[in-house]
mmCIF file of C-alpha atoms and ligand atoms in Angstrom:
data_model
loop_
_atom_site.group_PDB
_atom_site.id
_atom_site.type_symbol
_atom_site.label_atom_id
_atom_site.label_comp_id
_atom_site.label_asym_id
_atom_site.label_seq_id
_atom_site.Cartn_x
_atom_site.Cartn_y
_atom_site.Cartn_z
ATOM 1 C CA MET A 1 -6.994 16.983 26.123
ATOM 2 C CA PRO A 2 -4.219 14.504 25.207
ATOM 3 C CA LYS A 3 -5.198 11.845 22.730
ATOM 4 C CA LYS A 4 -5.722 8.375 24.504
ATOM 5 C CA ILE A 5 -3.528 5.962 22.776
ATOM 6 C CA ALA A 6 -3.005 2.150 22.963
ATOM 7 C CA ALA A 7 0.179 1.044 21.374
ATOM 8 C CA GLY A 8 1.340 -2.380 20.879
ATOM 9 C CA ASN A 9 4.903 -3.476 20.323
ATOM 10 C CA TRP A 10 5.423 -6.620 18.809
ATOM 11 C CA LYS A 11 9.460 -6.443 19.366
ATOM 12 C CA MET A 12 11.051 -9.351 17.224
ATOM 13 C CA ASN A 13 7.925 -11.289 16.736
ATOM 14 C CA GLY A 14 5.543 -12.214 14.185
ATOM 15 C CA LEU A 15 5.406 -13.402 10.486
ATOM 16 C CA VAL A 16 3.021 -12.533 7.741
ATOM 17 C CA SER A 17 0.598 -15.205 8.996
ATOM 18 C CA ASP A 18 0.539 -13.485 12.340
ATOM 19 C CA LEU A 19 -0.949 -10.664 10.571
ATOM 20 C CA THR A 20 -4.362 -11.915 11.192
ATOM 21 C CA GLU A 21 -4.219 -10.925 14.751
ATOM 22 C CA VAL A 22 -4.094 -7.145 13.476
ATOM 23 C CA LEU A 23 -7.130 -7.742 11.623
ATOM 24 C CA GLU A 24 -8.953 -9.299 14.440
ATOM 25 C CA ILE A 25 -7.931 -6.385 16.564
ATOM 26 C CA ASP A 26 -9.111 -3.799 13.951
ATOM 27 C CA GLY A 27 -12.444 -5.465 13.644
ATOM 28 C CA ALA A 28 -12.934 -5.570 17.430
ATOM 29 C CA ILE A 29 -11.947 -1.886 18.219
ATOM 30 C CA ASP A 30 -14.429 -0.433 15.664
ATOM 31 C CA GLY A 31 -16.106 2.302 17.668
ATOM 32 C CA LEU A 32 -14.059 2.428 20.359
ATOM 33 C CA ASP A 33 -12.821 6.272 21.293
ATOM 34 C CA CYS A 34 -9.134 5.957 21.442
ATOM 35 C CA THR A 35 -6.038 5.611 18.939
ATOM 36 C CA THR A 36 -4.867 2.208 18.313
ATOM 37 C CA ILE A 37 -1.239 1.443 16.974
ATOM 38 C CA ILE A 38 0.669 -1.597 16.365
ATOM 39 C CA CYS A 39 4.328 -1.249 16.157
ATOM 40 C CA LEU A 40 5.455 -4.308 13.907
ATOM 41 C CA PRO A 41 8.892 -5.627 12.858
ATOM 42 C CA ALA A 42 9.661 -3.859 9.668
ATOM 43 C CA THR A 43 9.359 -7.017 7.355
ATOM 44 C CA LEU A 44 5.662 -6.809 8.263
ATOM 45 C CA ILE A 45 4.834 -3.052 7.525
ATOM 46 C CA TYR A 46 4.036 -3.487 3.909
ATOM 47 C CA ALA A 47 2.297 -6.388 4.243
ATOM 48 C CA ALA A 48 0.169 -5.081 6.933
ATOM 49 C CA ASP A 49 -0.274 -1.881 4.938
ATOM 50 C CA GLY A 50 -2.053 -4.030 2.123
ATOM 51 C CA ASP A 51 -4.618 -5.228 4.382
ATOM 52 C CA PRO A 52 -8.039 -3.919 4.706
ATOM 53 C CA ARG A 53 -7.703 -2.075 8.189
ATOM 54 C CA LYS A 54 -10.258 0.663 9.241
ATOM 55 C CA ARG A 55 -8.824 1.804 12.505
ATOM 56 C CA VAL A 56 -5.353 0.199 13.724
ATOM 57 C CA GLU A 57 -2.631 2.354 12.711
ATOM 58 C CA ILE A 58 0.936 0.801 11.841
ATOM 59 C CA GLY A 59 4.219 1.680 13.559
ATOM 60 C CA GLY A 60 7.930 0.729 13.176
ATOM 61 C CA GLN A 61 10.030 -0.016 16.082
ATOM 62 C CA HIS A 62 13.352 1.892 15.360
ATOM 63 C CA CYS A 63 14.792 4.005 12.569
ATOM 64 C CA HIS A 64 18.500 4.883 11.467
ATOM 65 C CA PRO A 65 19.017 8.715 11.629
ATOM 66 C CA SER A 66 20.000 8.983 7.916
ATOM 67 C CA PRO A 67 17.578 8.904 5.201
ATOM 68 C CA SER A 68 19.943 6.126 3.177
ATOM 69 C CA GLY A 69 23.533 5.202 3.014
ATOM 70 C CA ALA A 70 26.019 2.629 4.140
ATOM 71 C CA HIS A 71 24.393 1.228 7.137
ATOM 72 C CA THR A 72 24.027 -2.360 6.658
ATOM 73 C CA GLY A 73 21.016 -4.024 8.394
ATOM 74 C CA ASP A 74 19.519 -0.644 9.256
ATOM 75 C CA VAL A 75 16.017 0.905 8.172
ATOM 76 C CA SER A 76 15.517 4.586 7.725
ATOM 77 C CA ALA A 77 12.292 6.415 8.758
ATOM 78 C CA GLU A 78 11.465 7.301 5.119
ATOM 79 C CA MET A 79 11.643 3.370 4.182
ATOM 80 C CA LEU A 80 9.236 2.697 7.162
ATOM 81 C CA ALA A 81 6.861 5.606 6.078
ATOM 82 C CA GLU A 82 6.955 4.462 2.352
ATOM 83 C CA ALA A 83 6.059 0.822 3.693
ATOM 84 C CA GLY A 84 2.771 2.263 5.530
ATOM 85 C CA ALA A 85 4.073 3.310 8.865
ATOM 86 C CA ALA A 86 2.722 6.429 10.516
ATOM 87 C CA TYR A 87 4.669 6.136 13.890
ATOM 88 C CA VAL A 88 7.945 4.904 15.080
ATOM 89 C CA ILE A 89 9.062 3.906 18.482
ATOM 90 C CA THR A 90 12.435 5.688 19.524
ATOM 91 C CA GLY A 91 14.650 5.104 22.734
ATOM 92 C CA HIS A 92 13.206 1.800 23.674
ATOM 93 C CA SER A 93 15.286 0.586 26.596
ATOM 94 C CA GLU A 94 16.131 -2.643 24.621
ATOM 95 C CA ARG A 95 17.650 -0.641 22.145
ATOM 96 C CA ARG A 96 19.514 1.665 24.576
ATOM 97 C CA ALA A 97 20.887 -1.672 26.180
ATOM 98 C CA ASP A 98 21.507 -3.974 23.183
ATOM 99 C CA HIS A 99 22.727 -1.411 20.916
ATOM 100 C CA ARG A 100 24.190 1.218 23.267
ATOM 101 C CA GLU A 101 21.789 3.960 21.976
ATOM 102 C CA THR A 102 22.528 7.109 23.423
ATOM 103 C CA ASP A 103 20.065 10.124 24.225
ATOM 104 C CA ALA A 104 21.975 11.825 21.540
ATOM 105 C CA ASP A 105 21.268 9.017 19.102
ATOM 106 C CA ILE A 106 17.624 8.847 20.066
ATOM 107 C CA ARG A 107 17.198 12.371 19.471
ATOM 108 C CA ALA A 108 18.725 12.266 15.828
ATOM 109 C CA GLN A 109 16.301 9.225 15.474
ATOM 110 C CA THR A 110 13.497 11.326 16.401
ATOM 111 C CA GLU A 111 14.268 14.123 14.117
ATOM 112 C CA ALA A 112 14.616 11.671 11.564
ATOM 113 C CA ALA A 113 11.017 10.272 12.265
ATOM 114 C CA TRP A 114 9.465 13.687 11.841
ATOM 115 C CA ARG A 115 11.578 14.585 8.965
ATOM 116 C CA ALA A 116 9.735 11.582 7.233
ATOM 117 C CA GLY A 117 6.577 12.721 8.656
ATOM 118 C CA LEU A 118 6.263 10.047 11.298
ATOM 119 C CA THR A 119 5.009 10.517 14.866
ATOM 120 C CA ALA A 120 7.584 9.447 17.215
ATOM 121 C CA ILE A 121 6.965 7.353 20.291
ATOM 122 C CA LEU A 122 9.716 8.248 22.508
ATOM 123 C CA CYS A 123 10.493 5.797 25.275
ATOM 124 C CA ILE A 124 12.292 6.761 28.562
ATOM 125 C CA GLY A 125 12.872 4.648 31.652
ATOM 126 C CA GLU A 126 14.920 3.933 34.848
ATOM 127 C CA THR A 127 16.629 0.849 35.980
ATOM 128 C CA LEU A 128 15.944 -0.936 39.179
ATOM 129 C CA GLU A 129 19.331 0.200 40.377
ATOM 130 C CA GLN A 130 18.374 4.037 39.702
ATOM 131 C CA ARG A 131 15.278 3.526 41.393
ATOM 132 C CA GLU A 132 16.393 2.093 44.362
ATOM 133 C CA ALA A 133 19.287 5.111 44.562
ATOM 134 C CA GLY A 134 16.129 7.378 44.374
ATOM 135 C CA ARG A 135 17.265 8.866 41.320
ATOM 136 C CA THR A 136 14.150 8.007 39.126
ATOM 137 C CA LEU A 137 12.954 11.465 38.425
ATOM 138 C CA ASP A 138 16.514 12.825 37.804
ATOM 139 C CA VAL A 139 17.189 10.027 35.241
ATOM 140 C CA LEU A 140 13.798 10.461 33.438
ATOM 141 C CA GLY A 141 13.967 14.178 33.141
ATOM 142 C CA ALA A 142 17.627 13.876 31.866
ATOM 143 C CA GLN A 143 16.602 11.244 29.339
ATOM 144 C CA LEU A 144 13.621 13.388 28.137
ATOM 145 C CA ASN A 145 15.728 16.619 27.948
ATOM 146 C CA GLY A 146 18.671 14.685 25.902
ATOM 147 C CA SER A 147 16.228 12.711 23.680
ATOM 148 C CA LEU A 148 13.329 14.783 22.652
ATOM 149 C CA PRO A 149 14.375 17.362 20.135
ATOM 150 C CA GLU A 150 13.287 20.903 20.015
ATOM 151 C CA GLY A 151 9.839 21.236 17.980
ATOM 152 C CA ALA A 152 8.220 18.438 19.827
ATOM 153 C CA THR A 153 4.354 18.971 19.520
ATOM 154 C CA PRO A 154 1.436 16.697 20.567
ATOM 155 C CA GLU A 155 1.275 15.692 17.037
ATOM 156 C CA ASN A 156 4.687 14.360 16.391
ATOM 157 C CA ALA A 157 5.556 13.067 19.682
ATOM 158 C CA ILE A 158 4.332 10.673 22.353
ATOM 159 C CA VAL A 159 6.113 9.844 25.582
ATOM 160 C CA ALA A 160 6.245 6.406 27.079
ATOM 161 C CA TYR A 161 7.480 5.888 30.418
ATOM 162 C CA GLU A 162 8.474 2.245 30.628
ATOM 163 C CA PRO A 163 10.515 1.446 33.858
ATOM 164 C CA VAL A 164 13.323 -1.018 32.627
ATOM 165 C CA TRP A 165 12.412 -3.326 35.729
ATOM 166 C CA ALA A 166 8.691 -3.688 34.634
ATOM 167 C CA ILE A 167 9.495 -4.533 30.977
ATOM 168 C CA GLY A 168 8.712 -8.327 30.277
ATOM 169 C CA THR A 169 8.905 -8.968 33.912
ATOM 170 C CA GLY A 170 5.249 -9.268 34.806
ATOM 171 C CA LYS A 171 6.239 -6.777 37.565
ATOM 172 C CA VAL A 172 3.950 -3.725 36.878
ATOM 173 C CA ALA A 173 4.951 -0.442 38.469
ATOM 174 C CA SER A 174 2.348 0.527 41.243
ATOM 175 C CA PRO A 175 -0.383 3.275 40.526
ATOM 176 C CA ASP A 176 1.582 5.549 42.999
ATOM 177 C CA GLN A 177 4.715 5.054 41.278
ATOM 178 C CA VAL A 178 3.193 5.770 37.815
ATOM 179 C CA ALA A 179 1.312 8.671 38.968
ATOM 180 C CA GLU A 180 4.671 10.207 40.538
ATOM 181 C CA VAL A 181 6.295 10.054 37.343
ATOM 182 C CA HIS A 182 3.498 10.851 34.911
ATOM 183 C CA ASP A 183 2.835 14.104 36.985
ATOM 184 C CA ALA A 184 6.401 15.129 36.849
ATOM 185 C CA LEU A 185 6.309 14.376 32.900
ATOM 186 C CA ARG A 186 3.283 16.270 32.570
ATOM 187 C CA ALA A 187 4.969 19.320 33.964
ATOM 188 C CA GLN A 188 7.833 18.991 31.693
ATOM 189 C CA VAL A 189 5.919 18.420 28.278
ATOM 190 C CA GLY A 190 2.691 20.236 29.023
ATOM 191 C CA PRO A 191 -1.048 19.675 28.949
ATOM 192 C CA GLU A 192 -1.452 18.128 25.428
ATOM 193 C CA MET A 193 1.192 15.640 24.811
ATOM 194 C CA SER A 194 0.007 11.872 25.389
ATOM 195 C CA LEU A 195 1.995 10.240 27.941
ATOM 196 C CA LEU A 196 1.905 6.219 27.804
ATOM 197 C CA TYR A 197 2.794 3.903 30.572
ATOM 198 C CA GLY A 198 4.654 0.530 29.493
ATOM 199 C CA GLY A 199 5.960 -2.486 31.392
ATOM 200 C CA SER A 200 3.870 -5.706 31.802
ATOM 201 C CA VAL A 201 0.528 -3.872 31.133
ATOM 202 C CA ARG A 202 -2.151 -6.836 30.895
ATOM 203 C CA ALA A 203 -6.038 -6.714 30.697
ATOM 204 C CA ASN A 204 -5.983 -7.102 34.488
ATOM 205 C CA ASN A 205 -3.948 -3.889 35.649
ATOM 206 C CA ALA A 206 -4.899 -1.593 32.512
ATOM 207 C CA ALA A 207 -7.919 -0.132 34.119
ATOM 208 C CA GLU A 208 -6.004 0.982 37.377
ATOM 209 C CA LEU A 209 -3.526 2.560 35.445
ATOM 210 C CA PHE A 210 -5.686 4.400 32.961
ATOM 211 C CA ALA A 211 -7.630 5.799 36.003
ATOM 212 C CA LEU A 212 -4.364 7.841 36.709
ATOM 213 C CA ALA A 213 -4.772 11.737 35.887
ATOM 214 C CA ASN A 214 -1.681 11.701 33.618
ATOM 215 C CA VAL A 215 -1.588 8.313 32.060
ATOM 216 C CA ASP A 216 -3.213 8.625 28.354
ATOM 217 C CA GLY A 217 -2.459 5.106 27.318
ATOM 218 C CA ALA A 218 -0.257 2.342 27.140
ATOM 219 C CA LEU A 219 2.889 0.936 25.485
ATOM 220 C CA VAL A 220 2.222 -3.026 25.508
ATOM 221 C CA GLY A 221 4.634 -5.727 24.638
ATOM 222 C CA GLY A 222 3.795 -9.168 25.314
ATOM 223 C CA ALA A 223 0.047 -8.653 25.502
ATOM 224 C CA SER A 224 -0.108 -7.078 22.145
ATOM 225 C CA LEU A 225 0.695 -10.134 20.216
ATOM 226 C CA LYS A 226 -2.694 -11.587 20.475
ATOM 227 C CA ALA A 227 -6.126 -9.690 19.724
ATOM 228 C CA ALA A 228 -7.448 -11.658 22.653
ATOM 229 C CA ASP A 229 -5.051 -10.132 25.036
ATOM 230 C CA PHE A 230 -4.768 -6.810 23.693
ATOM 231 C CA VAL A 231 -8.390 -5.815 22.685
ATOM 232 C CA PRO A 232 -9.328 -5.898 26.241
ATOM 233 C CA ILE A 233 -6.585 -3.230 27.082
ATOM 234 C CA VAL A 234 -7.963 -1.161 24.398
ATOM 235 C CA GLU A 235 -11.443 -1.511 25.650
ATOM 236 C CA ALA A 236 -10.319 -0.413 29.190
ATOM 237 C CA LEU A 237 -8.697 2.657 27.644
ATOM 238 C CA ALA A 238 -11.693 3.662 25.711
ATOM 239 C CA ARG A 239 -13.908 3.304 28.979
ATOM 240 C CA SER A 240 -11.171 5.279 31.115
HETATM 241 P P1 PGA B 1 6.172 -5.783 28.123
HETATM 242 O O1 PGA B 1 6.739 -4.833 27.186
HETATM 243 O O2 PGA B 1 4.569 -5.217 27.810
HETATM 244 O O3 PGA B 1 6.097 -7.076 27.457
HETATM 245 O O4 PGA B 1 6.394 -5.682 29.545
HETATM 246 C C1 PGA B 1 6.606 -3.393 27.092
HETATM 247 C C2 PGA B 1 7.476 -2.759 26.132
HETATM 248 O O5 PGA B 1 8.710 -2.909 26.116
HETATM 249 O O6 PGA B 1 7.259 -1.814 25.354
#
């Protein structure tokens, strides 16, 4: 069985004082049967690692392919790992758009994550234009082929399907739309790799998504920033 995973993505949000939310999540999920990860801004990872957490695991949101070098402003996978991360998001659509990251870039970042011992949370997703043109499955298949390196295993990779039109918009994909994509992804990645859905997941739509056969969890943006919003999503996953 794939692992059930609730992952939060804080994006460019959070100061050290906000780490109390991570501690609150940690206390509230004790005893729940799923993996819980919060992907923090790089500046918070070391501070979070010093906090006495029992359950919540920590991730970064991006890494450069190289271990070190003349890349002003970038962070390497080794730096994230040393600061205390065990996971890193690669291929988020905001980075594909804002930083023009290609599938080849994302493949190199994912390989870098593995080199540093991190598990990659690889994101793929179609735009509204691609969906309306009937190209969703082709686009996602090509993204996965282009960005998931050889050697991917259920231990070193998690795939997150995040339709671009559903991220931060409050417009969640319908269960039918998610099921169609996740069934196709399952055929591509095999029976054991965790497949997450992301895009406007909230406490009030999580259970319906987690009931789908090939949805093993969620990648949650806005609703991961506060324990009061995120914990009910983790609880829904543990119950599913
Ligand atoms: P959202 O973001 O939950 O705020 O839509 C999801 C994501 O981008 O990972």
